[in-house]
Every structure is written in structure tokens, then in C-alpha cells.
GROMACS .gro file of C-alpha atoms in nm:
model
  469
    1UNK     CA    1   1.662   3.375  -1.147
    2UNK     CA    2   1.506   3.120  -1.383
    3UNK     CA    3   1.139   3.135  -1.487
    4UNK     CA    4   0.905   2.843  -1.554
    5UNK     CA    5   0.535   2.778  -1.602
    6UNK     CA    6   0.530   2.534  -1.311
    7UNK     CA    7   0.755   2.429  -1.025
    8UNK     CA    8   0.727   2.077  -0.885
    9UNK     CA    9   0.886   2.009  -0.549
   10UNK     CA   10   0.955   1.635  -0.531
   11UNK     CA   11   1.074   1.376  -0.782
   12UNK     CA   12   0.859   1.075  -0.696
   13UNK     CA   13   0.545   0.935  -0.857
   14UNK     CA   14   0.324   1.236  -0.787
   15UNK     CA   15   0.593   1.481  -0.897
   16UNK     CA   16   0.663   1.295  -1.220
   17UNK     CA   17   0.293   1.267  -1.304
   18UNK     CA   18   0.247   1.641  -1.247
   19UNK     CA   19   0.550   1.733  -1.455
   20UNK     CA   20   0.448   1.502  -1.742
   21UNK     CA   21   0.094   1.645  -1.747
   22UNK     CA   22   0.237   1.996  -1.770
   23UNK     CA   23   0.489   1.897  -2.038
   24UNK     CA   24   0.211   1.741  -2.246
   25UNK     CA   25   0.051   2.086  -2.248
   26UNK     CA   26   0.385   2.230  -2.364
   27UNK     CA   27   0.450   2.401  -2.032
   28UNK     CA   28   0.803   2.453  -1.904
   29UNK     CA   29   0.858   2.270  -1.574
   30UNK     CA   30   1.130   2.253  -1.311
   31UNK     CA   31   1.121   1.938  -1.098
   32UNK     CA   32   1.323   1.980  -0.780
   33UNK     CA   33   1.445   1.681  -0.580
   34UNK     CA   34   1.703   1.667  -0.303
   35UNK     CA   35   1.704   1.289  -0.266
   36UNK     CA   36   1.696   0.985  -0.492
   37UNK     CA   37   1.496   1.007  -0.812
   38UNK     CA   38   1.174   0.806  -0.807
   39UNK     CA   39   1.058   0.857  -0.450
   40UNK     CA   40   0.940   0.589  -0.210
   41UNK     CA   41   0.774   0.328  -0.430
   42UNK     CA   42   1.052   0.231  -0.664
   43UNK     CA   43   1.339   0.282  -0.419
   44UNK     CA   44   1.230   0.172  -0.071
   45UNK     CA   45   0.864   0.072  -0.099
   46UNK     CA   46   0.651  -0.119  -0.347
   47UNK     CA   47   0.918  -0.249  -0.584
   48UNK     CA   48   1.173  -0.387  -0.334
   49UNK     CA   49   0.906  -0.525  -0.101
   50UNK     CA   50   0.706  -0.701  -0.372
   51UNK     CA   51   1.006  -0.865  -0.535
   52UNK     CA   52   1.128  -0.990  -0.195
   53UNK     CA   53   0.777  -1.115  -0.120
   54UNK     CA   54   0.780  -1.303  -0.450
   55UNK     CA   55   1.116  -1.459  -0.362
   56UNK     CA   56   0.988  -1.560  -0.018
   57UNK     CA   57   0.671  -1.709  -0.167
   58UNK     CA   58   0.876  -1.913  -0.413
   59UNK     CA   59   1.077  -2.067  -0.130
   60UNK     CA   60   0.765  -2.130   0.075
   61UNK     CA   61   0.596  -2.308  -0.216
   62UNK     CA   62   0.902  -2.529  -0.258
   63UNK     CA   63   0.907  -2.616   0.112
   64UNK     CA   64   0.532  -2.680   0.120
   65UNK     CA   65   0.425  -2.827  -0.216
   66UNK     CA   66   0.047  -2.851  -0.250
   67UNK     CA   67   0.055  -3.128  -0.508
   68UNK     CA   68   0.127  -3.494  -0.447
   69UNK     CA   69   0.421  -3.653  -0.625
   70UNK     CA   70   0.646  -3.347  -0.621
   71UNK     CA   71   0.989  -3.363  -0.463
   72UNK     CA   72   1.128  -3.010  -0.460
   73UNK     CA   73   1.470  -2.903  -0.338
   74UNK     CA   74   1.700  -2.604  -0.347
   75UNK     CA   75   1.536  -2.415  -0.062
   76UNK     CA   76   1.855  -2.274   0.097
   77UNK     CA   77   1.867  -1.895   0.115
   78UNK     CA   78   2.166  -1.705  -0.022
   79UNK     CA   79   2.064  -1.376   0.139
   80UNK     CA   80   2.319  -1.151  -0.031
   81UNK     CA   81   2.220  -1.282  -0.374
   82UNK     CA   82   1.850  -1.238  -0.301
   83UNK     CA   83   1.907  -0.880  -0.189
   84UNK     CA   84   2.142  -0.811  -0.480
   85UNK     CA   85   1.877  -0.927  -0.724
   86UNK     CA   86   1.627  -0.696  -0.555
   87UNK     CA   87   1.865  -0.401  -0.579
   88UNK     CA   88   1.930  -0.468  -0.948
   89UNK     CA   89   1.556  -0.457  -1.019
   90UNK     CA   90   1.515  -0.132  -0.826
   91UNK     CA   91   1.800   0.031  -1.019
   92UNK     CA   92   1.668  -0.092  -1.354
   93UNK     CA   93   1.315   0.037  -1.290
   94UNK     CA   94   1.442   0.368  -1.155
   95UNK     CA   95   1.634   0.414  -1.479
   96UNK     CA   96   1.358   0.294  -1.712
   97UNK     CA   97   1.054   0.452  -1.544
   98UNK     CA   98   1.206   0.775  -1.420
   99UNK     CA   99   1.547   0.877  -1.554
  100UNK     CA  100   1.480   0.763  -1.912
  101UNK     CA  101   1.133   0.918  -1.906
  102UNK     CA  102   1.282   1.266  -1.864
  103UNK     CA  103   1.451   1.235  -2.203
  104UNK     CA  104   1.109   1.213  -2.368
  105UNK     CA  105   1.004   1.550  -2.223
  106UNK     CA  106   1.247   1.831  -2.305
  107UNK     CA  107   1.008   2.074  -2.133
  108UNK     CA  108   1.101   1.921  -1.795
  109UNK     CA  109   1.421   2.033  -1.627
  110UNK     CA  110   1.555   1.817  -1.345
  111UNK     CA  111   1.696   2.030  -1.062
  112UNK     CA  112   1.897   1.831  -0.807
  113UNK     CA  113   1.901   1.987  -0.462
  114UNK     CA  114   1.689   2.080  -0.165
  115UNK     CA  115   1.421   2.336  -0.251
  116UNK     CA  116   1.288   2.597  -0.008
  117UNK     CA  117   0.982   2.811  -0.079
  118UNK     CA  118   1.048   3.181  -0.032
  119UNK     CA  119   0.745   3.364  -0.177
  120UNK     CA  120   0.404   3.258  -0.305
  121UNK     CA  121   0.288   3.517  -0.563
  122UNK     CA  122   0.472   3.455  -0.780
  123UNK     CA  123   0.615   3.139  -0.630
  124UNK     CA  124   0.989   3.146  -0.578
  125UNK     CA  125   1.193   2.848  -0.465
  126UNK     CA  126   1.563   2.859  -0.387
  127UNK     CA  127   1.787   2.559  -0.455
  128UNK     CA  128   2.130   2.639  -0.321
  129UNK     CA  129   2.225   2.969  -0.481
  130UNK     CA  130   1.967   2.941  -0.760
  131UNK     CA  131   1.621   3.097  -0.754
  132UNK     CA  132   1.336   2.943  -0.954
  133UNK     CA  133   1.016   3.134  -1.029
  134UNK     CA  134   0.674   3.026  -1.157
  135UNK     CA  135   0.307   3.125  -1.121
  136UNK     CA  136   0.223   2.790  -0.958
  137UNK     CA  137   0.390   2.525  -0.740
  138UNK     CA  138   0.297   2.163  -0.675
  139UNK     CA  139   0.441   2.011  -0.358
  140UNK     CA  140   0.493   1.635  -0.389
  141UNK     CA  141   0.754   1.564  -0.124
  142UNK     CA  142   0.608   1.233  -0.006
  143UNK     CA  143   0.622   1.083   0.342
  144UNK     CA  144   0.855   0.894   0.574
  145UNK     CA  145   0.818   0.605   0.822
  146UNK     CA  146   0.698   0.721   1.162
  147UNK     CA  147   0.776   0.567   1.501
  148UNK     CA  148   0.568   0.635   1.813
  149UNK     CA  149   0.732   0.786   2.123
  150UNK     CA  150   0.788   0.455   2.302
  151UNK     CA  151   1.028   0.490   2.597
  152UNK     CA  152   1.376   0.376   2.497
  153UNK     CA  153   1.296   0.321   2.130
  154UNK     CA  154   1.483   0.620   1.993
  155UNK     CA  155   1.805   0.495   2.159
  156UNK     CA  156   1.798   0.163   1.971
  157UNK     CA  157   1.897   0.067   1.613
  158UNK     CA  158   1.543  -0.036   1.522
  159UNK     CA  159   1.436  -0.086   1.162
  160UNK     CA  160   1.178   0.101   0.965
  161UNK     CA  161   1.059  -0.052   0.639
  162UNK     CA  162   1.352   0.117   0.466
  163UNK     CA  163   1.616  -0.070   0.667
  164UNK     CA  164   1.420  -0.396   0.662
  165UNK     CA  165   1.420  -0.396   0.282
  166UNK     CA  166   1.795  -0.330   0.265
  167UNK     CA  167   1.935  -0.549   0.544
  168UNK     CA  168   2.267  -0.719   0.477
  169UNK     CA  169   2.180  -1.010   0.706
  170UNK     CA  170   1.884  -1.237   0.771
  171UNK     CA  171   1.804  -1.230   1.144
  172UNK     CA  172   1.713  -1.548   1.331
  173UNK     CA  173   1.433  -1.366   1.513
  174UNK     CA  174   1.237  -1.053   1.425
  175UNK     CA  175   0.984  -0.852   1.626
  176UNK     CA  176   0.739  -0.634   1.434
  177UNK     CA  177   0.551  -0.350   1.602
  178UNK     CA  178   0.248  -0.283   1.385
  179UNK     CA  179  -0.001  -0.527   1.234
  180UNK     CA  180  -0.111  -0.341   0.924
  181UNK     CA  181  -0.001  -0.389   0.563
  182UNK     CA  182   0.369  -0.298   0.586
  183UNK     CA  183   0.439  -0.486   0.906
  184UNK     CA  184   0.260  -0.800   0.792
  185UNK     CA  185   0.407  -0.803   0.441
  186UNK     CA  186   0.764  -0.765   0.565
  187UNK     CA  187   0.705  -0.993   0.862
  188UNK     CA  188   0.576  -1.277   0.646
  189UNK     CA  189   0.853  -1.247   0.388
  190UNK     CA  190   1.116  -1.273   0.664
  191UNK     CA  191   0.932  -1.569   0.817
  192UNK     CA  192   0.929  -1.745   0.481
  193UNK     CA  193   1.297  -1.676   0.423
  194UNK     CA  194   1.396  -1.828   0.756
  195UNK     CA  195   1.341  -1.585   1.045
  196UNK     CA  196   1.106  -1.647   1.337
  197UNK     CA  197   0.870  -1.350   1.337
  198UNK     CA  198   0.642  -1.210   1.607
  199UNK     CA  199   0.394  -0.931   1.533
  200UNK     CA  200   0.266  -0.695   1.805
  201UNK     CA  201  -0.047  -0.491   1.724
  202UNK     CA  202  -0.194  -0.231   1.960
  203UNK     CA  203  -0.553  -0.265   1.839
  204UNK     CA  204  -0.773  -0.569   1.887
  205UNK     CA  205  -0.708  -0.713   1.540
  206UNK     CA  206  -0.455  -0.698   1.257
  207UNK     CA  207  -0.528  -0.497   0.940
  208UNK     CA  208  -0.774  -0.305   1.159
  209UNK     CA  209  -0.910  -0.089   0.877
  210UNK     CA  210  -1.032  -0.396   0.691
  211UNK     CA  211  -1.352  -0.593   0.741
  212UNK     CA  212  -1.351  -0.785   1.070
  213UNK     CA  213  -1.392  -1.118   0.891
  214UNK     CA  214  -1.086  -1.034   0.682
  215UNK     CA  215  -0.876  -0.960   0.990
  216UNK     CA  216  -0.975  -1.284   1.157
  217UNK     CA  217  -0.914  -1.493   0.848
  218UNK     CA  218  -0.571  -1.347   0.774
  219UNK     CA  219  -0.460  -1.384   1.137
  220UNK     CA  220  -0.556  -1.750   1.128
  221UNK     CA  221  -0.353  -1.817   0.813
  222UNK     CA  222  -0.045  -1.631   0.940
  223UNK     CA  223  -0.051  -1.815   1.272
  224UNK     CA  224  -0.081  -2.148   1.092
  225UNK     CA  225   0.235  -2.054   0.905
  226UNK     CA  226   0.425  -1.997   1.227
  227UNK     CA  227   0.410  -1.622   1.280
  228UNK     CA  228   0.335  -1.510   1.632
  229UNK     CA  229   0.038  -1.269   1.614
  230UNK     CA  230  -0.043  -1.073   1.931
  231UNK     CA  231  -0.320  -0.812   1.935
  232UNK     CA  232  -0.425  -0.563   2.201
  233UNK     CA  233  -0.059  -0.513   2.295
  234UNK     CA  234   0.046  -0.200   2.482
  235UNK     CA  235   0.419  -0.140   2.440
  236UNK     CA  236   0.574  -0.009   2.760
  237UNK     CA  237   0.940   0.019   2.664
  238UNK     CA  238   1.211  -0.094   2.423
  239UNK     CA  239   1.575  -0.168   2.502
  240UNK     CA  240   1.873  -0.293   2.302
  241UNK     CA  241   2.172  -0.466   2.457
  242UNK     CA  242   2.433  -0.712   2.331
  243UNK     CA  243   2.272  -0.729   1.988
  244UNK     CA  244   1.924  -0.814   2.116
  245UNK     CA  245   1.602  -0.614   2.149
  246UNK     CA  246   1.377  -0.642   2.451
  247UNK     CA  247   1.020  -0.514   2.438
  248UNK     CA  248   0.822  -0.483   2.759
  249UNK     CA  249   0.448  -0.483   2.703
  250UNK     CA  250   0.105  -0.546   2.847
  251UNK     CA  251  -0.078  -0.816   2.654
  252UNK     CA  252  -0.401  -0.981   2.757
  253UNK     CA  253  -0.397  -0.785   3.082
  254UNK     CA  254  -0.060  -0.915   3.194
  255UNK     CA  255   0.302  -0.810   3.159
  256UNK     CA  256   0.500  -0.984   2.885
  257UNK     CA  257   0.854  -0.961   2.756
  258UNK     CA  258   0.936  -1.012   2.390
  259UNK     CA  259   1.291  -1.049   2.260
  260UNK     CA  260   1.447  -1.070   1.914
  261UNK     CA  261   1.763  -1.002   1.715
  262UNK     CA  262   1.592  -0.728   1.516
  263UNK     CA  263   1.298  -0.494   1.567
  264UNK     CA  264   1.086  -0.352   1.285
  265UNK     CA  265   0.863  -0.056   1.367
  266UNK     CA  266   0.582  -0.038   1.111
  267UNK     CA  267   0.338   0.207   1.267
  268UNK     CA  268   0.256   0.430   0.972
  269UNK     CA  269   0.402   0.720   0.781
  270UNK     CA  270   0.405   1.098   0.820
  271UNK     CA  271   0.423   1.361   0.543
  272UNK     CA  272   0.752   1.530   0.456
  273UNK     CA  273   0.661   1.893   0.520
  274UNK     CA  274   0.946   2.019   0.740
  275UNK     CA  275   1.230   2.237   0.609
  276UNK     CA  276   1.066   2.328   0.278
  277UNK     CA  277   0.945   2.672   0.391
  278UNK     CA  278   0.580   2.566   0.393
  279UNK     CA  279   0.501   2.685   0.745
  280UNK     CA  280   0.695   3.006   0.689
  281UNK     CA  281   0.483   3.109   0.390
  282UNK     CA  282   0.159   3.016   0.568
  283UNK     CA  283   0.048   2.687   0.411
  284UNK     CA  284  -0.213   2.523   0.635
  285UNK     CA  285  -0.123   2.179   0.774
  286UNK     CA  286  -0.305   1.935   0.997
  287UNK     CA  287  -0.197   1.789   1.331
  288UNK     CA  288   0.015   1.521   1.160
  289UNK     CA  289   0.197   1.770   0.942
  290UNK     CA  290   0.003   1.692   0.625
  291UNK     CA  291  -0.075   1.970   0.381
  292UNK     CA  292  -0.445   2.052   0.388
  293UNK     CA  293  -0.595   2.049   0.037
  294UNK     CA  294  -0.941   2.073  -0.114
  295UNK     CA  295  -1.080   1.816  -0.358
  296UNK     CA  296  -0.893   1.995  -0.639
  297UNK     CA  297  -0.567   1.960  -0.444
  298UNK     CA  298  -0.527   2.332  -0.387
  299UNK     CA  299  -0.379   2.432  -0.050
  300UNK     CA  300  -0.477   2.727   0.167
  301UNK     CA  301  -0.265   2.942  -0.065
  302UNK     CA  302  -0.412   2.972  -0.417
  303UNK     CA  303  -0.077   2.944  -0.597
  304UNK     CA  304   0.032   2.624  -0.422
  305UNK     CA  305  -0.108   2.274  -0.481
  306UNK     CA  306  -0.007   1.943  -0.329
  307UNK     CA  307  -0.027   1.580  -0.439
  308UNK     CA  308   0.060   1.237  -0.306
  309UNK     CA  309   0.159   1.124   0.043
  310UNK     CA  310   0.242   1.478   0.155
  311UNK     CA  311  -0.134   1.540   0.180
  312UNK     CA  312  -0.180   1.243   0.412
  313UNK     CA  313  -0.456   1.106   0.190
  314UNK     CA  314  -0.462   0.741   0.078
  315UNK     CA  315  -0.088   0.674   0.071
  316UNK     CA  316  -0.071   0.454  -0.240
  317UNK     CA  317   0.152   0.512  -0.540
  318UNK     CA  318  -0.135   0.481  -0.786
  319UNK     CA  319  -0.324   0.752  -0.596
  320UNK     CA  320  -0.014   0.973  -0.593
  321UNK     CA  321   0.028   0.944  -0.969
  322UNK     CA  322  -0.337   1.031  -1.035
  323UNK     CA  323  -0.322   1.315  -0.786
  324UNK     CA  324  -0.012   1.461  -0.951
  325UNK     CA  325  -0.187   1.473  -1.287
  326UNK     CA  326  -0.499   1.627  -1.133
  327UNK     CA  327  -0.298   1.890  -0.944
  328UNK     CA  328  -0.113   1.996  -1.260
  329UNK     CA  329  -0.436   2.011  -1.460
  330UNK     CA  330  -0.597   2.242  -1.205
  331UNK     CA  331  -0.289   2.449  -1.124
  332UNK     CA  332  -0.228   2.533  -1.489
  333UNK     CA  333  -0.592   2.596  -1.577
  334UNK     CA  334  -0.602   2.299  -1.814
  335UNK     CA  335  -0.929   2.173  -1.669
  336UNK     CA  336  -1.124   2.131  -1.348
  337UNK     CA  337  -1.071   1.788  -1.193
  338UNK     CA  338  -1.126   1.646  -0.846
  339UNK     CA  339  -0.961   1.357  -0.663
  340UNK     CA  340  -1.228   1.102  -0.568
  341UNK     CA  341  -1.110   0.800  -0.366
  342UNK     CA  342  -1.452   0.671  -0.260
  343UNK     CA  343  -1.407   0.360  -0.477
  344UNK     CA  344  -1.037   0.312  -0.413
  345UNK     CA  345  -0.920  -0.052  -0.418
  346UNK     CA  346  -0.662  -0.148  -0.154
  347UNK     CA  347  -0.434  -0.450  -0.146
  348UNK     CA  348  -0.218  -0.599   0.129
  349UNK     CA  349   0.040  -0.828  -0.031
  350UNK     CA  350   0.056  -1.099   0.229
  351UNK     CA  351  -0.011  -1.457   0.121
  352UNK     CA  352  -0.302  -1.493   0.102
  353UNK     CA  353  -0.347  -1.136  -0.009
  354UNK     CA  354  -0.615  -0.903   0.125
  355UNK     CA  355  -0.804  -0.670  -0.109
  356UNK     CA  356  -1.105  -0.448  -0.054
  357UNK     CA  357  -1.314  -0.174  -0.207
  358UNK     CA  358  -1.621   0.012  -0.088
  359UNK     CA  359  -1.805  -0.033   0.239
  360UNK     CA  360  -1.758  -0.286   0.518
  361UNK     CA  361  -2.039  -0.413   0.742
  362UNK     CA  362  -1.966  -0.135   0.988
  363UNK     CA  363  -1.939   0.117   0.706
  364UNK     CA  364  -2.291   0.044   0.583
  365UNK     CA  365  -2.432   0.122   0.925
  366UNK     CA  366  -2.246   0.454   0.934
  367UNK     CA  367  -2.376   0.532   0.584
  368UNK     CA  368  -2.733   0.453   0.688
  369UNK     CA  369  -2.770   0.167   0.440
  370UNK     CA  370  -2.964  -0.154   0.497
  371UNK     CA  371  -2.730  -0.417   0.358
  372UNK     CA  372  -2.676  -0.790   0.354
  373UNK     CA  373  -2.348  -0.976   0.319
  374UNK     CA  374  -2.246  -1.316   0.194
  375UNK     CA  375  -1.901  -1.474   0.202
  376UNK     CA  376  -1.809  -1.746  -0.045
  377UNK     CA  377  -1.527  -1.973   0.077
  378UNK     CA  378  -1.268  -2.038  -0.193
  379UNK     CA  379  -1.341  -2.408  -0.156
  380UNK     CA  380  -1.637  -2.340  -0.389
  381UNK     CA  381  -1.417  -2.182  -0.658
  382UNK     CA  382  -1.301  -2.447  -0.908
  383UNK     CA  383  -0.974  -2.270  -0.982
  384UNK     CA  384  -0.882  -2.271  -0.613
  385UNK     CA  385  -0.947  -2.643  -0.602
  386UNK     CA  386  -0.729  -2.697  -0.909
  387UNK     CA  387  -0.456  -2.490  -0.744
  388UNK     CA  388  -0.488  -2.701  -0.425
  389UNK     CA  389  -0.515  -2.374  -0.235
  390UNK     CA  390  -0.855  -2.288  -0.092
  391UNK     CA  391  -0.740  -2.037   0.170
  392UNK     CA  392  -0.973  -1.739   0.186
  393UNK     CA  393  -1.309  -1.612   0.070
  394UNK     CA  394  -1.489  -1.349  -0.140
  395UNK     CA  395  -1.734  -1.131   0.050
  396UNK     CA  396  -1.993  -0.905  -0.113
  397UNK     CA  397  -2.174  -0.624   0.069
  398UNK     CA  398  -2.508  -0.562  -0.103
  399UNK     CA  399  -2.779  -0.302  -0.046
  400UNK     CA  400  -3.105  -0.463   0.051
  401UNK     CA  401  -3.383  -0.417  -0.205
  402UNK     CA  402  -3.180  -0.276  -0.493
  403UNK     CA  403  -2.916  -0.549  -0.461
  404UNK     CA  404  -2.658  -0.287  -0.551
  405UNK     CA  405  -2.304  -0.398  -0.467
  406UNK     CA  406  -2.153  -0.142  -0.227
  407UNK     CA  407  -1.845  -0.332  -0.108
  408UNK     CA  408  -1.623  -0.629  -0.182
  409UNK     CA  409  -1.363  -0.790   0.042
  410UNK     CA  410  -1.132  -1.068  -0.066
  411UNK     CA  411  -0.885  -1.294   0.110
  412UNK     CA  412  -0.712  -1.504  -0.155
  413UNK     CA  413  -0.365  -1.564  -0.300
  414UNK     CA  414  -0.473  -1.355  -0.602
  415UNK     CA  415  -0.695  -1.102  -0.419
  416UNK     CA  416  -0.520  -0.807  -0.580
  417UNK     CA  417  -0.611  -0.936  -0.925
  418UNK     CA  418  -0.971  -1.014  -0.830
  419UNK     CA  419  -1.060  -0.684  -0.662
  420UNK     CA  420  -1.081  -0.473  -0.977
  421UNK     CA  421  -1.410  -0.640  -1.070
  422UNK     CA  422  -1.542  -0.522  -0.735
  423UNK     CA  423  -1.407  -0.173  -0.801
  424UNK     CA  424  -1.604  -0.151  -1.124
  425UNK     CA  425  -1.913  -0.293  -0.957
  426UNK     CA  426  -1.904  -0.041  -0.671
  427UNK     CA  427  -1.811   0.260  -0.887
  428UNK     CA  428  -2.083   0.198  -1.144
  429UNK     CA  429  -2.350   0.082  -0.898
  430UNK     CA  430  -2.376  -0.265  -1.047
  431UNK     CA  431  -2.632  -0.505  -0.903
  432UNK     CA  432  -2.598  -0.875  -0.835
  433UNK     CA  433  -2.780  -0.950  -1.161
  434UNK     CA  434  -2.541  -0.723  -1.351
  435UNK     CA  435  -2.253  -0.938  -1.230
  436UNK     CA  436  -2.418  -1.278  -1.270
  437UNK     CA  437  -2.522  -1.194  -1.627
  438UNK     CA  438  -2.156  -1.147  -1.729
  439UNK     CA  439  -1.937  -1.421  -1.869
  440UNK     CA  440  -1.647  -1.518  -1.641
  441UNK     CA  441  -1.388  -1.756  -1.790
  442UNK     CA  442  -1.395  -2.097  -1.627
  443UNK     CA  443  -1.104  -2.197  -1.409
  444UNK     CA  444  -1.009  -1.843  -1.322
  445UNK     CA  445  -1.005  -1.708  -0.969
  446UNK     CA  446  -1.214  -1.408  -1.068
  447UNK     CA  447  -1.500  -1.646  -1.150
  448UNK     CA  448  -1.541  -1.655  -0.773
  449UNK     CA  449  -1.697  -1.308  -0.789
  450UNK     CA  450  -1.984  -1.441  -1.001
  451UNK     CA  451  -2.023  -1.740  -0.771
  452UNK     CA  452  -2.030  -1.507  -0.470
  453UNK     CA  453  -2.307  -1.306  -0.638
  454UNK     CA  454  -2.505  -1.620  -0.720
  455UNK     CA  455  -2.477  -1.724  -0.354
  456UNK     CA  456  -2.729  -1.457  -0.253
  457UNK     CA  457  -3.008  -1.656  -0.421
  458UNK     CA  458  -2.877  -2.007  -0.483
  459UNK     CA  459  -2.674  -2.274  -0.314
  460UNK     CA  460  -2.365  -2.290  -0.535
  461UNK     CA  461  -2.287  -2.640  -0.410
  462UNK     CA  462  -2.588  -2.762  -0.614
  463UNK     CA  463  -2.460  -2.607  -0.940
  464UNK     CA  464  -2.248  -2.787  -1.194
  465UNK     CA  465  -1.924  -2.647  -1.332
  466UNK     CA  466  -1.982  -2.338  -1.552
  467UNK     CA  467  -2.345  -2.326  -1.435
  468UNK     CA  468  -2.541  -2.021  -1.546
  469UNK     CA  469  -2.701  -1.773  -1.312
   0.00000   0.00000   0.00000
């Protein structure tokens, strides 16, 4: 039996953040992980997907130059080299951002193996024949891709995002079930690298949690690029025979058959809460298997906290890292912090990207706010003109009267870089005049935020370059 100040179950972003916060307070920590160090993001999520997206975008730009006078070549795809380069980056970041980090914190002990909770006061966790004991436990076991119970699906070799980001071959055709961030990001990268991709979404629009204008705009751009986008699709069955997938569905009120070499199911994720002893010791969980926590990330049992995707809340790596630090702070009595995601920025890494923060049109109605909205097409942003890429817009949601900015929604190649200005504006209740009074460097995409704010009171087409507010 080995004693610690804190046990952390899970070696991903949330687990590392929790362990580091405890180590900084000179607490002795055991971090228990039965899988690959680093969790989802670095191994099978953000890092591999974003580097493959960057590779796909590079090829697409070469095939479709936006500037006259350019004759680009070298657009053939050596798939094994592309994937090998991706794998090398994953391994390098796993080493640098996780394995090497442990050396800087001698208070953290890495325990390889599957941990099972046995008691809760004190907390005991068994790992093989070893028993670890501490006053507090933080569960940070992450989540896994989830597939709906479609008839026939379980009997086929379908892909989740994990397999799609590790495929040894580039399929000629790819079907994607799910039109949210993961499905669209992976679908577009495969389209740009040479596959013919068709996306099937059950709801009436893609990225359905985003502003309606955003959904419509992104769908238009993806279709222009050649992706098949079908919404309102009810999947009836899936079959696999002779190396081909067949999906029977109802679409537009009529029966349709979709076929492809590969099938990606991107219909969300579910928390990893089975087989860790959580139910046996009485930790409350919701209908999707997520651990129920309060705003201080404490579970129904006072000695157990949870952080990251295992709680089912805002499954983003940057939220998981913050949550891990907050959970450790509260579990060890180092402070009293809450997790507040009301001004959380979100990014979908398609091209153009989608980014949002705060309220949508529909959200203002639910919040009882009287708001007005204005969308500025990127054709009015000088940098977009210089880039020869005016796809997209910047939309501000503003409270009537106070002119307080309560939401921002962006469709743009650099939307993820632009959105942080909106995050600050929403979090600190900035008004239109607060934004227009700031200096924005000329010939930057973020200058579009100021122009969007000016649009509420002026016609920006009548302003000169670098015009004041």
C-alpha cells in the first residue's frame, strides 16, 4: 500500500494539469494511466487532425491558386509519407509535452496500468496487485467515439475518428455520418487529399449548434468544393460487402442509397466511466455515463472530483486542462475555484473555419434579451481582399440600447485567430464603442471585428482604408 496526497486517474490533458497543480503545491501525486500517455488530443485528436488538415489545405491551395500568374505543381499525394509525417509529430509532442514534463516534477509518480476504485474515504485504487491510497481522487479518464445503434453498423469495419486519422490507405470514396466539427474536418481533409466525400447529417443543417447563418454559409462553401452535403437524413441501415459500404436512408422524404469504400461515423463522444469502479462506489452519473459534478468539479462523493471529457461538459482540450487545475485546487483545499464556460470560444477547423462565442440569435431570445445583429461580409475586409479570399463573414450579436456585445460568430479562413477578440468583448461586457475605439492593425483579418462593429452605425463601403470610427 502506497500513500499519496492525491490520486489522478487518467494521463491526458486534464490529468496532467491536475497533477502539475498539485506538484506546484508540493503535494505527492500518483497519476494512473492504462493507455497511451497524453490522452485523446495529442494522440488521436487535435494534433493528428490539424496537421493533416494543414497538409490537405496546402495541396488544395496549390491546385486552386488564388493569384494570377502562378503556376504551381507537385500536387500528387504520397499518402504513406503524409501519414508518417503526422505520426512523427504526434510522437514528438507526446514526448515533449507529456513524458518530458514529468521529469520537471519529482512529486508526480507515473503509474502504468488500469486503475479501479475500491473505497472512497480514504480513496483507494488498485492497479494490478498494487494499492494506492490518498485523501482525494480526481477522475480524468476522457471519452471515446460513440456510434448510434444503426442496424447492421456494428457488423461492419466502419471508422471512428481514430481510424480515419491513422488509415494506411486513401480511399477513393468516403461516406461520413455526422455533420458536426469532427465529421466535417476529417471529411474535408480527405476530399482535399483526393477522396470523394459525402456527408450525411440527421438534423436540418450542419454544425447544428452554431448560428443558422454560419451553418448555411459553411454548407455552401463545402458544396462548392465538391463535398456532398445531405441534411435531414435518417439512416435506416448499414451493410458492408466486397470492400464497399452501403447506407440505406430516408432523405428529403424519399429512400436513398449511398455507397463508398469507407464509412466514417462521427456522431459524438461518450465519457469513459465503465470498469473503473465508479458505479460500484456510488458516484452519480447521467444518462450518457458522464460523471455528474458541481461547478467546483466535485462529484456526488466528497472525496472524488472529475475533470475533462469524463464529465461530458464542453469536450475541448483547453477546457480539460483548465478543469484539471481547478479540480486539483479545490480537492486539495488550495483555493475555491469554479469552472465557468459561459464565454467559451469554439472553433471548427474546416476551411473556411467556423468560430463562435456567446449567444446566437436564438440564444438571445431564450435569454430574454432584445438584440440586433449585423454580419459583415469578408469582401469589406481589406486583408481578405489582399489574400484573394473573401469567403465568410463576421457577425456580431449586440444588446439593444446598451450596445453590449453578447455574441460573435465568424466564418473565415482565420476564424480561430479572430474569435479571441470576441471572447474578450463578451466576457468583459464590451460595447460597440469600446471595440471601435481600439486600434486594429491595418491589413489584418482581425480588423474585420472593428469594421463589423462600425457597421451598426455606418456604411463601411463609404469609409477609406484605416478610417476611424
